[in-house]
Protein backbone atom coordinates (compact mmCIF):
# COMPACT_ATOMS: atom_id res chain seq x y z
CA UNK A 1 0.00 0.00 0.00
CA UNK A 2 1.53 3.33 -1.04
CA UNK A 3 1.89 6.36 1.29
CA UNK A 4 -0.81 8.24 -0.63
CA UNK A 5 -3.30 5.43 -0.10
CA UNK A 6 -2.44 5.33 3.63
CA UNK A 7 -3.09 9.07 3.86
CA UNK A 8 -6.40 8.66 1.98
CA UNK A 9 -7.46 5.94 4.43
CA UNK A 10 -6.62 8.23 7.35
CA UNK A 11 -9.00 10.83 5.92
CA UNK A 12 -11.82 8.36 6.66
CA UNK A 13 -11.21 8.73 10.37
CA UNK A 14 -13.04 11.53 12.19
CA UNK A 15 -10.42 12.20 14.86
CA UNK A 16 -9.11 15.28 13.08
CA UNK A 17 -12.59 16.81 13.27
CA UNK A 18 -12.77 16.31 17.04
CA UNK A 19 -11.52 19.76 18.04
CA UNK A 20 -13.74 22.07 15.99
CA UNK A 21 -16.69 19.65 15.96
CA UNK A 22 -16.90 19.60 19.75
CA UNK A 23 -16.74 23.41 19.82
CA UNK A 24 -19.28 23.77 17.00
CA UNK A 25 -21.85 21.30 18.38
CA UNK A 26 -21.49 22.80 21.86
CA UNK A 27 -21.79 26.31 20.40
CA UNK A 28 -24.83 25.64 18.19
CA UNK A 29 -26.63 23.77 20.93
CA UNK A 30 -25.79 26.47 23.47
CA UNK A 31 -26.86 29.25 21.10
CA UNK A 32 -30.20 27.58 20.43
CA UNK A 33 -31.01 26.73 24.02
CA UNK A 34 -29.74 29.81 25.85
CA UNK A 35 -31.22 32.32 23.37
CA UNK A 36 -34.61 30.65 23.16
CA UNK A 37 -34.65 30.05 26.93
CA UNK A 38 -33.86 33.71 27.55
CA UNK A 39 -36.75 34.82 25.34
CA UNK A 40 -39.17 32.17 26.63
CA UNK A 41 -38.26 33.01 30.22
CA UNK A 42 -39.00 36.69 29.58
CA UNK A 43 -42.24 35.84 27.78
CA UNK A 44 -43.28 33.60 30.69
CA UNK A 45 -42.71 36.54 33.02
CA UNK A 46 -45.16 38.50 30.84
CA UNK A 47 -42.51 40.97 29.71
CA UNK A 48 -42.67 40.10 26.02
CA UNK A 49 -42.46 43.64 24.70
CA UNK A 50 -38.66 43.42 24.39
CA UNK A 51 -38.25 39.79 23.36
CA UNK A 52 -36.26 40.54 20.18
CA UNK A 53 -33.89 42.91 22.03
CA UNK A 54 -33.34 40.27 24.69
CA UNK A 55 -32.70 37.64 22.02
CA UNK A 56 -30.15 39.82 20.25
CA UNK A 57 -28.41 40.68 23.53
CA UNK A 58 -28.38 36.99 24.43
CA UNK A 59 -26.74 36.05 21.11
CA UNK A 60 -24.01 38.71 21.36
CA UNK A 61 -23.29 37.99 25.04
CA UNK A 62 -23.37 34.24 24.52
CA UNK A 63 -21.19 34.22 21.40
CA UNK A 64 -18.59 36.39 23.14
CA UNK A 65 -18.53 34.30 26.32
CA UNK A 66 -18.36 31.04 24.32
CA UNK A 67 -15.49 32.36 22.19
CA UNK A 68 -13.51 33.68 25.14
CA UNK A 69 -14.23 30.56 27.21
CA UNK A 70 -13.21 28.24 24.37
CA UNK A 71 -10.06 30.27 23.64
CA UNK A 72 -8.96 30.32 27.27
CA UNK A 73 -9.65 26.62 27.87
CA UNK A 74 -8.01 25.42 24.64
CA UNK A 75 -5.07 27.78 25.21
CA UNK A 76 -4.48 26.25 28.63
CA UNK A 77 -4.56 22.82 26.97
CA UNK A 78 -1.92 24.13 24.58
CA UNK A 79 0.15 25.33 27.50
CA UNK A 80 0.02 21.87 29.06
CA UNK A 81 1.12 20.28 25.76
CA UNK A 82 3.97 22.80 25.40
CA UNK A 83 5.14 22.15 28.97
CA UNK A 84 5.09 18.38 28.34
CA UNK A 85 7.12 18.92 25.20
CA UNK A 86 9.78 20.85 27.16
CA UNK A 87 9.93 18.10 29.80
CA UNK A 88 10.35 15.49 27.07
CA UNK A 89 13.15 17.48 25.41
CA UNK A 90 15.06 17.72 28.69
CA UNK A 91 14.47 14.05 29.59
CA UNK A 92 15.78 12.96 26.17
CA UNK A 93 18.85 15.15 26.69
CA UNK A 94 19.61 14.11 30.28
CA UNK A 95 18.52 10.45 30.24
CA UNK A 96 18.49 9.05 26.65
CA UNK A 97 18.86 5.41 27.87
CA UNK A 98 15.91 5.78 30.24
CA UNK A 99 13.81 7.32 27.50
CA UNK A 100 14.84 4.50 25.14
CA UNK A 101 13.71 1.88 27.67
CA UNK A 102 10.47 3.76 28.32
CA UNK A 103 9.49 3.64 24.63
CA UNK A 104 10.54 -0.04 24.39
CA UNK A 105 8.16 -0.85 27.24
CA UNK A 106 5.35 1.13 25.57
CA UNK A 107 5.74 -0.91 22.35
CA UNK A 108 6.05 -4.19 24.29
CA UNK A 109 2.76 -3.38 26.02
CA UNK A 110 1.30 -2.94 22.53
CA UNK A 111 2.37 -6.44 21.62
CA UNK A 112 5.87 -6.22 20.19
CA UNK A 113 8.57 -8.64 21.34
CA UNK A 114 11.45 -7.05 23.26
CA UNK A 115 13.91 -7.46 20.39
CA UNK A 116 11.48 -6.03 17.85
CA UNK A 117 10.58 -3.16 20.17
CA UNK A 118 14.27 -2.30 20.62
CA UNK A 119 14.76 -2.40 16.85
CA UNK A 120 11.77 -0.12 16.29
CA UNK A 121 12.83 2.36 18.97
CA UNK A 122 16.37 2.46 17.54
CA UNK A 123 14.96 3.38 14.10
CA UNK A 124 12.53 5.89 15.63
CA UNK A 125 15.27 7.52 17.70
CA UNK A 126 17.53 7.73 14.66
CA UNK A 127 14.79 9.48 12.69
CA UNK A 128 13.26 11.81 15.32
CA UNK A 129 13.29 10.74 18.98
CA UNK A 130 11.23 13.72 20.21
CA UNK A 131 8.46 13.14 17.66
CA UNK A 132 8.31 9.43 18.56
CA UNK A 133 7.98 10.19 22.29
CA UNK A 134 5.44 13.00 21.82
CA UNK A 135 3.33 10.72 19.63
CA UNK A 136 3.62 7.32 21.30
CA UNK A 137 4.28 8.30 24.91
CA UNK A 138 2.16 11.47 25.28
CA UNK A 139 -0.37 10.99 22.48
CA UNK A 140 0.35 14.33 20.85
CA UNK A 141 -0.68 14.21 17.22
CA UNK A 142 -0.51 17.17 14.89
CA UNK A 143 -4.05 16.63 13.58
CA UNK A 144 -5.55 16.62 17.10
CA UNK A 145 -3.46 19.52 18.41
CA UNK A 146 -5.64 22.07 20.16
CA UNK A 147 -6.13 25.23 18.09
CA UNK A 148 -7.51 27.96 20.37
CA UNK A 149 -8.37 30.56 17.73
CA UNK A 150 -10.03 27.97 15.47
CA UNK A 151 -12.03 26.62 18.41
CA UNK A 152 -13.03 30.14 19.55
CA UNK A 153 -14.16 31.21 16.07
CA UNK A 154 -15.98 27.89 15.48
CA UNK A 155 -17.89 28.18 18.74
CA UNK A 156 -18.77 31.90 18.26
CA UNK A 157 -20.06 31.26 14.73
CA UNK A 158 -21.92 28.14 15.84
CA UNK A 159 -23.45 29.93 18.85
CA UNK A 160 -24.62 32.80 16.65
CA UNK A 161 -25.99 30.35 14.05
CA UNK A 162 -27.87 28.55 16.82
CA UNK A 163 -29.12 31.73 18.49
CA UNK A 164 -30.41 33.27 15.27
CA UNK A 165 -32.96 30.45 14.84
CA UNK A 166 -35.27 31.34 17.78
CA UNK A 167 -34.68 35.03 17.03
CA UNK A 168 -36.08 34.55 13.51
CA UNK A 169 -39.09 32.90 15.20
CA UNK A 170 -39.63 36.03 17.27
CA UNK A 171 -39.22 38.26 14.19
CA UNK A 172 -41.59 36.33 11.87
CA UNK A 173 -44.68 37.76 13.57
CA UNK A 174 -45.28 40.01 16.58
CA UNK A 175 -48.36 37.98 17.60
CA UNK A 176 -47.86 34.38 18.65
CA UNK A 177 -44.15 35.02 19.27
CA UNK A 178 -43.78 32.39 21.99
CA UNK A 179 -45.16 29.56 19.84
CA UNK A 180 -43.05 30.63 16.89
CA UNK A 181 -39.92 30.72 19.07
CA UNK A 182 -40.73 27.22 20.32
CA UNK A 183 -41.37 25.85 16.81
CA UNK A 184 -38.20 27.39 15.37
CA UNK A 185 -36.15 26.20 18.34
CA UNK A 186 -37.51 22.66 17.98
CA UNK A 187 -36.65 22.66 14.27
CA UNK A 188 -33.21 24.08 15.08
CA UNK A 189 -32.50 21.36 17.66
CA UNK A 190 -33.55 18.66 15.18
CA UNK A 191 -31.29 20.18 12.51
CA UNK A 192 -28.36 20.54 14.95
CA UNK A 193 -28.77 16.88 15.94
CA UNK A 194 -28.88 15.73 12.32
CA UNK A 195 -25.85 17.84 11.26
CA UNK A 196 -23.67 16.75 14.19
CA UNK A 197 -24.62 13.09 13.65
CA UNK A 198 -23.67 13.40 9.96
CA UNK A 199 -20.33 15.12 10.70
CA UNK A 200 -19.42 12.73 13.51
CA UNK A 201 -20.84 9.67 11.69
CA UNK A 202 -22.79 8.82 14.84
CA UNK A 203 -26.28 7.17 14.86
CA UNK A 204 -28.71 9.85 13.60
CA UNK A 205 -31.87 9.08 15.69
CA UNK A 206 -29.90 8.71 18.94
CA UNK A 207 -27.97 11.95 18.39
CA UNK A 208 -31.12 13.90 17.44
CA UNK A 209 -33.01 12.61 20.50
CA UNK A 210 -30.08 13.45 22.81
CA UNK A 211 -29.76 17.03 21.56
CA UNK A 212 -33.53 17.57 21.33
CA UNK A 213 -34.23 16.26 24.86
CA UNK A 214 -31.37 18.27 26.35
CA UNK A 215 -32.53 21.46 24.66
CA UNK A 216 -36.16 20.94 25.59
CA UNK A 217 -35.27 20.34 29.22
CA UNK A 218 -33.36 23.63 29.31
CA UNK A 219 -36.32 25.46 27.80
CA UNK A 220 -38.87 23.93 30.19
CA UNK A 221 -36.82 24.75 33.29
CA UNK A 222 -36.22 28.36 32.18
CA UNK A 223 -39.86 28.87 31.22
CA UNK A 224 -40.84 27.53 34.65
CA UNK A 225 -38.54 29.95 36.44
CA UNK A 226 -39.75 32.80 34.23
CA UNK A 227 -43.34 31.91 35.03
CA UNK A 228 -42.55 31.91 38.76
CA UNK A 229 -40.86 35.30 38.45
CA UNK A 230 -43.94 36.57 36.60
CA UNK A 231 -46.15 35.28 39.44
CA UNK A 232 -44.15 37.14 42.06
CA UNK A 233 -44.36 40.32 39.96
CA UNK A 234 -40.61 41.10 40.38
ZN1 LIG B 1 9.66 10.00 26.96
PDB file of C-alpha atoms in Angstrom, residues 61-233:
ATOM      1  CA  UNK A  61     -23.293  37.986  25.044  1.00  0.00           C
ATOM      2  CA  UNK A  62     -23.373  34.236  24.521  1.00  0.00           C
ATOM      3  CA  UNK A  63     -21.189  34.225  21.399  1.00  0.00           C
ATOM      4  CA  UNK A  64     -18.589  36.385  23.144  1.00  0.00           C
ATOM      5  CA  UNK A  65     -18.528  34.303  26.316  1.00  0.00           C
ATOM      6  CA  UNK A  66     -18.355  31.044  24.324  1.00  0.00           C
ATOM      7  CA  UNK A  67     -15.492  32.358  22.190  1.00  0.00           C
ATOM      8  CA  UNK A  68     -13.512  33.683  25.137  1.00  0.00           C
ATOM      9  CA  UNK A  69     -14.230  30.561  27.213  1.00  0.00           C
ATOM     10  CA  UNK A  70     -13.210  28.239  24.369  1.00  0.00           C
ATOM     11  CA  UNK A  71     -10.062  30.266  23.638  1.00  0.00           C
ATOM     12  CA  UNK A  72      -8.956  30.324  27.269  1.00  0.00           C
ATOM     13  CA  UNK A  73      -9.652  26.618  27.875  1.00  0.00           C
ATOM     14  CA  UNK A  74      -8.013  25.422  24.643  1.00  0.00           C
ATOM     15  CA  UNK A  75      -5.072  27.778  25.208  1.00  0.00           C
ATOM     16  CA  UNK A  76      -4.482  26.248  28.628  1.00  0.00           C
ATOM     17  CA  UNK A  77      -4.559  22.817  26.970  1.00  0.00           C
ATOM     18  CA  UNK A  78      -1.920  24.135  24.578  1.00  0.00           C
ATOM     19  CA  UNK A  79       0.151  25.335  27.502  1.00  0.00           C
ATOM     20  CA  UNK A  80       0.022  21.871  29.055  1.00  0.00           C
ATOM     21  CA  UNK A  81       1.123  20.282  25.762  1.00  0.00           C
ATOM     22  CA  UNK A  82       3.967  22.803  25.397  1.00  0.00           C
ATOM     23  CA  UNK A  83       5.145  22.149  28.967  1.00  0.00           C
ATOM     24  CA  UNK A  84       5.088  18.380  28.342  1.00  0.00           C
ATOM     25  CA  UNK A  85       7.118  18.925  25.196  1.00  0.00           C
ATOM     26  CA  UNK A  86       9.783  20.854  27.157  1.00  0.00           C
ATOM     27  CA  UNK A  87       9.930  18.100  29.798  1.00  0.00           C
ATOM     28  CA  UNK A  88      10.347  15.495  27.069  1.00  0.00           C
ATOM     29  CA  UNK A  89      13.151  17.475  25.406  1.00  0.00           C
ATOM     30  CA  UNK A  90      15.064  17.721  28.694  1.00  0.00           C
ATOM     31  CA  UNK A  91      14.471  14.045  29.592  1.00  0.00           C
ATOM     32  CA  UNK A  92      15.778  12.960  26.165  1.00  0.00           C
ATOM     33  CA  UNK A  93      18.848  15.154  26.687  1.00  0.00           C
ATOM     34  CA  UNK A  94      19.611  14.107  30.276  1.00  0.00           C
ATOM     35  CA  UNK A  95      18.522  10.453  30.236  1.00  0.00           C
ATOM     36  CA  UNK A  96      18.489   9.048  26.649  1.00  0.00           C
ATOM     37  CA  UNK A  97      18.858   5.413  27.871  1.00  0.00           C
ATOM     38  CA  UNK A  98      15.913   5.777  30.241  1.00  0.00           C
ATOM     39  CA  UNK A  99      13.809   7.324  27.504  1.00  0.00           C
ATOM     40  CA  UNK A 100      14.838   4.503  25.140  1.00  0.00           C
ATOM     41  CA  UNK A 101      13.707   1.880  27.665  1.00  0.00           C
ATOM     42  CA  UNK A 102      10.470   3.761  28.316  1.00  0.00           C
ATOM     43  CA  UNK A 103       9.485   3.637  24.634  1.00  0.00           C
ATOM     44  CA  UNK A 104      10.541  -0.037  24.388  1.00  0.00           C
ATOM     45  CA  UNK A 105       8.162  -0.849  27.245  1.00  0.00           C
ATOM     46  CA  UNK A 106       5.352   1.127  25.572  1.00  0.00           C
ATOM     47  CA  UNK A 107       5.736  -0.915  22.354  1.00  0.00           C
ATOM     48  CA  UNK A 108       6.049  -4.186  24.290  1.00  0.00           C
ATOM     49  CA  UNK A 109       2.761  -3.380  26.019  1.00  0.00           C
ATOM     50  CA  UNK A 110       1.302  -2.940  22.530  1.00  0.00           C
ATOM     51  CA  UNK A 111       2.369  -6.445  21.620  1.00  0.00           C
ATOM     52  CA  UNK A 112       5.867  -6.215  20.186  1.00  0.00           C
ATOM     53  CA  UNK A 113       8.569  -8.642  21.340  1.00  0.00           C
ATOM     54  CA  UNK A 114      11.449  -7.046  23.259  1.00  0.00           C
ATOM     55  CA  UNK A 115      13.907  -7.456  20.391  1.00  0.00           C
ATOM     56  CA  UNK A 116      11.479  -6.035  17.845  1.00  0.00           C
ATOM     57  CA  UNK A 117      10.579  -3.157  20.168  1.00  0.00           C
ATOM     58  CA  UNK A 118      14.267  -2.305  20.617  1.00  0.00           C
ATOM     59  CA  UNK A 119      14.756  -2.405  16.849  1.00  0.00           C
ATOM     60  CA  UNK A 120      11.766  -0.122  16.285  1.00  0.00           C
ATOM     61  CA  UNK A 121      12.835   2.359  18.967  1.00  0.00           C
ATOM     62  CA  UNK A 122      16.372   2.455  17.538  1.00  0.00           C
ATOM     63  CA  UNK A 123      14.964   3.383  14.102  1.00  0.00           C
ATOM     64  CA  UNK A 124      12.525   5.894  15.630  1.00  0.00           C
ATOM     65  CA  UNK A 125      15.269   7.525  17.705  1.00  0.00           C
ATOM     66  CA  UNK A 126      17.532   7.733  14.665  1.00  0.00           C
ATOM     67  CA  UNK A 127      14.794   9.480  12.687  1.00  0.00           C
ATOM     68  CA  UNK A 128      13.257  11.809  15.321  1.00  0.00           C
ATOM     69  CA  UNK A 129      13.292  10.745  18.982  1.00  0.00           C
ATOM     70  CA  UNK A 130      11.226  13.718  20.207  1.00  0.00           C
ATOM     71  CA  UNK A 131       8.460  13.142  17.657  1.00  0.00           C
ATOM     72  CA  UNK A 132       8.308   9.431  18.558  1.00  0.00           C
ATOM     73  CA  UNK A 133       7.978  10.191  22.287  1.00  0.00           C
ATOM     74  CA  UNK A 134       5.439  12.997  21.825  1.00  0.00           C
ATOM     75  CA  UNK A 135       3.328  10.725  19.627  1.00  0.00           C
ATOM     76  CA  UNK A 136       3.624   7.318  21.300  1.00  0.00           C
ATOM     77  CA  UNK A 137       4.278   8.304  24.908  1.00  0.00           C
ATOM     78  CA  UNK A 138       2.156  11.471  25.285  1.00  0.00           C
ATOM     79  CA  UNK A 139      -0.372  10.991  22.481  1.00  0.00           C
ATOM     80  CA  UNK A 140       0.353  14.332  20.854  1.00  0.00           C
ATOM     81  CA  UNK A 141      -0.682  14.209  17.219  1.00  0.00           C
ATOM     82  CA  UNK A 142      -0.513  17.168  14.893  1.00  0.00           C
ATOM     83  CA  UNK A 143      -4.054  16.634  13.578  1.00  0.00           C
ATOM     84  CA  UNK A 144      -5.548  16.616  17.104  1.00  0.00           C
ATOM     85  CA  UNK A 145      -3.458  19.519  18.407  1.00  0.00           C
ATOM     86  CA  UNK A 146      -5.636  22.074  20.162  1.00  0.00           C
ATOM     87  CA  UNK A 147      -6.131  25.234  18.085  1.00  0.00           C
ATOM     88  CA  UNK A 148      -7.509  27.962  20.375  1.00  0.00           C
ATOM     89  CA  UNK A 149      -8.367  30.565  17.728  1.00  0.00           C
ATOM     90  CA  UNK A 150     -10.030  27.972  15.469  1.00  0.00           C
ATOM     91  CA  UNK A 151     -12.034  26.617  18.409  1.00  0.00           C
ATOM     92  CA  UNK A 152     -13.033  30.143  19.550  1.00  0.00           C
ATOM     93  CA  UNK A 153     -14.159  31.211  16.068  1.00  0.00           C
ATOM     94  CA  UNK A 154     -15.982  27.893  15.481  1.00  0.00           C
ATOM     95  CA  UNK A 155     -17.886  28.177  18.739  1.00  0.00           C
ATOM     96  CA  UNK A 156     -18.765  31.899  18.263  1.00  0.00           C
ATOM     97  CA  UNK A 157     -20.057  31.263  14.728  1.00  0.00           C
ATOM     98  CA  UNK A 158     -21.922  28.141  15.844  1.00  0.00           C
ATOM     99  CA  UNK A 159     -23.452  29.934  18.851  1.00  0.00           C
ATOM    100  CA  UNK A 160     -24.620  32.796  16.646  1.00  0.00           C
ATOM    101  CA  UNK A 161     -25.990  30.350  14.053  1.00  0.00           C
ATOM    102  CA  UNK A 162     -27.873  28.546  16.817  1.00  0.00           C
ATOM    103  CA  UNK A 163     -29.121  31.731  18.488  1.00  0.00           C
ATOM    104  CA  UNK A 164     -30.413  33.272  15.266  1.00  0.00           C
ATOM    105  CA  UNK A 165     -32.957  30.447  14.844  1.00  0.00           C
ATOM    106  CA  UNK A 166     -35.274  31.343  17.779  1.00  0.00           C
ATOM    107  CA  UNK A 167     -34.681  35.026  17.029  1.00  0.00           C
ATOM    108  CA  UNK A 168     -36.085  34.554  13.515  1.00  0.00           C
ATOM    109  CA  UNK A 169     -39.085  32.897  15.197  1.00  0.00           C
ATOM    110  CA  UNK A 170     -39.635  36.030  17.271  1.00  0.00           C
ATOM    111  CA  UNK A 171     -39.224  38.256  14.193  1.00  0.00           C
ATOM    112  CA  UNK A 172     -41.586  36.335  11.872  1.00  0.00           C
ATOM    113  CA  UNK A 173     -44.684  37.756  13.568  1.00  0.00           C
ATOM    114  CA  UNK A 174     -45.278  40.009  16.584  1.00  0.00           C
ATOM    115  CA  UNK A 175     -48.361  37.985  17.596  1.00  0.00           C
ATOM    116  CA  UNK A 176     -47.855  34.375  18.653  1.00  0.00           C
ATOM    117  CA  UNK A 177     -44.149  35.017  19.267  1.00  0.00           C
ATOM    118  CA  UNK A 178     -43.780  32.391  21.989  1.00  0.00           C
ATOM    119  CA  UNK A 179     -45.164  29.564  19.845  1.00  0.00           C
ATOM    120  CA  UNK A 180     -43.046  30.628  16.889  1.00  0.00           C
ATOM    121  CA  UNK A 181     -39.917  30.724  19.069  1.00  0.00           C
ATOM    122  CA  UNK A 182     -40.730  27.218  20.320  1.00  0.00           C
ATOM    123  CA  UNK A 183     -41.374  25.847  16.809  1.00  0.00           C
ATOM    124  CA  UNK A 184     -38.203  27.395  15.368  1.00  0.00           C
ATOM    125  CA  UNK A 185     -36.151  26.195  18.344  1.00  0.00           C
ATOM    126  CA  UNK A 186     -37.508  22.662  17.982  1.00  0.00           C
ATOM    127  CA  UNK A 187     -36.651  22.657  14.267  1.00  0.00           C
ATOM    128  CA  UNK A 188     -33.214  24.081  15.080  1.00  0.00           C
ATOM    129  CA  UNK A 189     -32.499  21.365  17.663  1.00  0.00           C
ATOM    130  CA  UNK A 190     -33.554  18.655  15.181  1.00  0.00           C
ATOM    131  CA  UNK A 191     -31.287  20.175  12.508  1.00  0.00           C
ATOM    132  CA  UNK A 192     -28.359  20.536  14.953  1.00  0.00           C
ATOM    133  CA  UNK A 193     -28.767  16.884  15.938  1.00  0.00           C
ATOM    134  CA  UNK A 194     -28.884  15.733  12.320  1.00  0.00           C
ATOM    135  CA  UNK A 195     -25.855  17.838  11.262  1.00  0.00           C
ATOM    136  CA  UNK A 196     -23.671  16.753  14.186  1.00  0.00           C
ATOM    137  CA  UNK A 197     -24.615  13.092  13.649  1.00  0.00           C
ATOM    138  CA  UNK A 198     -23.670  13.399   9.963  1.00  0.00           C
ATOM    139  CA  UNK A 199     -20.331  15.118  10.699  1.00  0.00           C
ATOM    140  CA  UNK A 200     -19.417  12.728  13.511  1.00  0.00           C
ATOM    141  CA  UNK A 201     -20.837   9.669  11.695  1.00  0.00           C
ATOM    142  CA  UNK A 202     -22.794   8.818  14.836  1.00  0.00           C
ATOM    143  CA  UNK A 203     -26.280   7.173  14.862  1.00  0.00           C
ATOM    144  CA  UNK A 204     -28.714   9.851  13.598  1.00  0.00           C
ATOM    145  CA  UNK A 205     -31.868   9.083  15.687  1.00  0.00           C
ATOM    146  CA  UNK A 206     -29.897   8.709  18.939  1.00  0.00           C
ATOM    147  CA  UNK A 207     -27.972  11.955  18.385  1.00  0.00           C
ATOM    148  CA  UNK A 208     -31.115  13.903  17.443  1.00  0.00           C
ATOM    149  CA  UNK A 209     -33.009  12.609  20.501  1.00  0.00           C
ATOM    150  CA  UNK A 210     -30.079  13.449  22.813  1.00  0.00           C
ATOM    151  CA  UNK A 211     -29.756  17.033  21.563  1.00  0.00           C
ATOM    152  CA  UNK A 212     -33.533  17.566  21.331  1.00  0.00           C
ATOM    153  CA  UNK A 213     -34.230  16.265  24.862  1.00  0.00           C
ATOM    154  CA  UNK A 214     -31.368  18.274  26.345  1.00  0.00           C
ATOM    155  CA  UNK A 215     -32.534  21.465  24.661  1.00  0.00           C
ATOM    156  CA  UNK A 216     -36.159  20.940  25.592  1.00  0.00           C
ATOM    157  CA  UNK A 217     -35.269  20.338  29.218  1.00  0.00           C
ATOM    158  CA  UNK A 218     -33.360  23.629  29.308  1.00  0.00           C
ATOM    159  CA  UNK A 219     -36.322  25.457  27.797  1.00  0.00           C
ATOM    160  CA  UNK A 220     -38.871  23.932  30.194  1.00  0.00           C
ATOM    161  CA  UNK A 221     -36.820  24.751  33.290  1.00  0.00           C
ATOM    162  CA  UNK A 222     -36.222  28.359  32.178  1.00  0.00           C
ATOM    163  CA  UNK A 223     -39.861  28.872  31.216  1.00  0.00           C
ATOM    164  CA  UNK A 224     -40.844  27.530  34.646  1.00  0.00           C
ATOM    165  CA  UNK A 225     -38.545  29.947  36.444  1.00  0.00           C
ATOM    166  CA  UNK A 226     -39.746  32.800  34.232  1.00  0.00           C
ATOM    167  CA  UNK A 227     -43.344  31.914  35.027  1.00  0.00           C
ATOM    168  CA  UNK A 228     -42.549  31.913  38.763  1.00  0.00           C
ATOM    169  CA  UNK A 229     -40.865  35.305  38.452  1.00  0.00           C
ATOM    170  CA  UNK A 230     -43.935  36.566  36.600  1.00  0.00           C
ATOM    171  CA  UNK A 231     -46.152  35.285  39.435  1.00  0.00           C
ATOM    172  CA  UNK A 232     -44.153  37.139  42.058  1.00  0.00           C
ATOM    173  CA  UNK A 233     -44.362  40.322  39.965  1.00  0.00           C
TER     174      UNK A 233
END
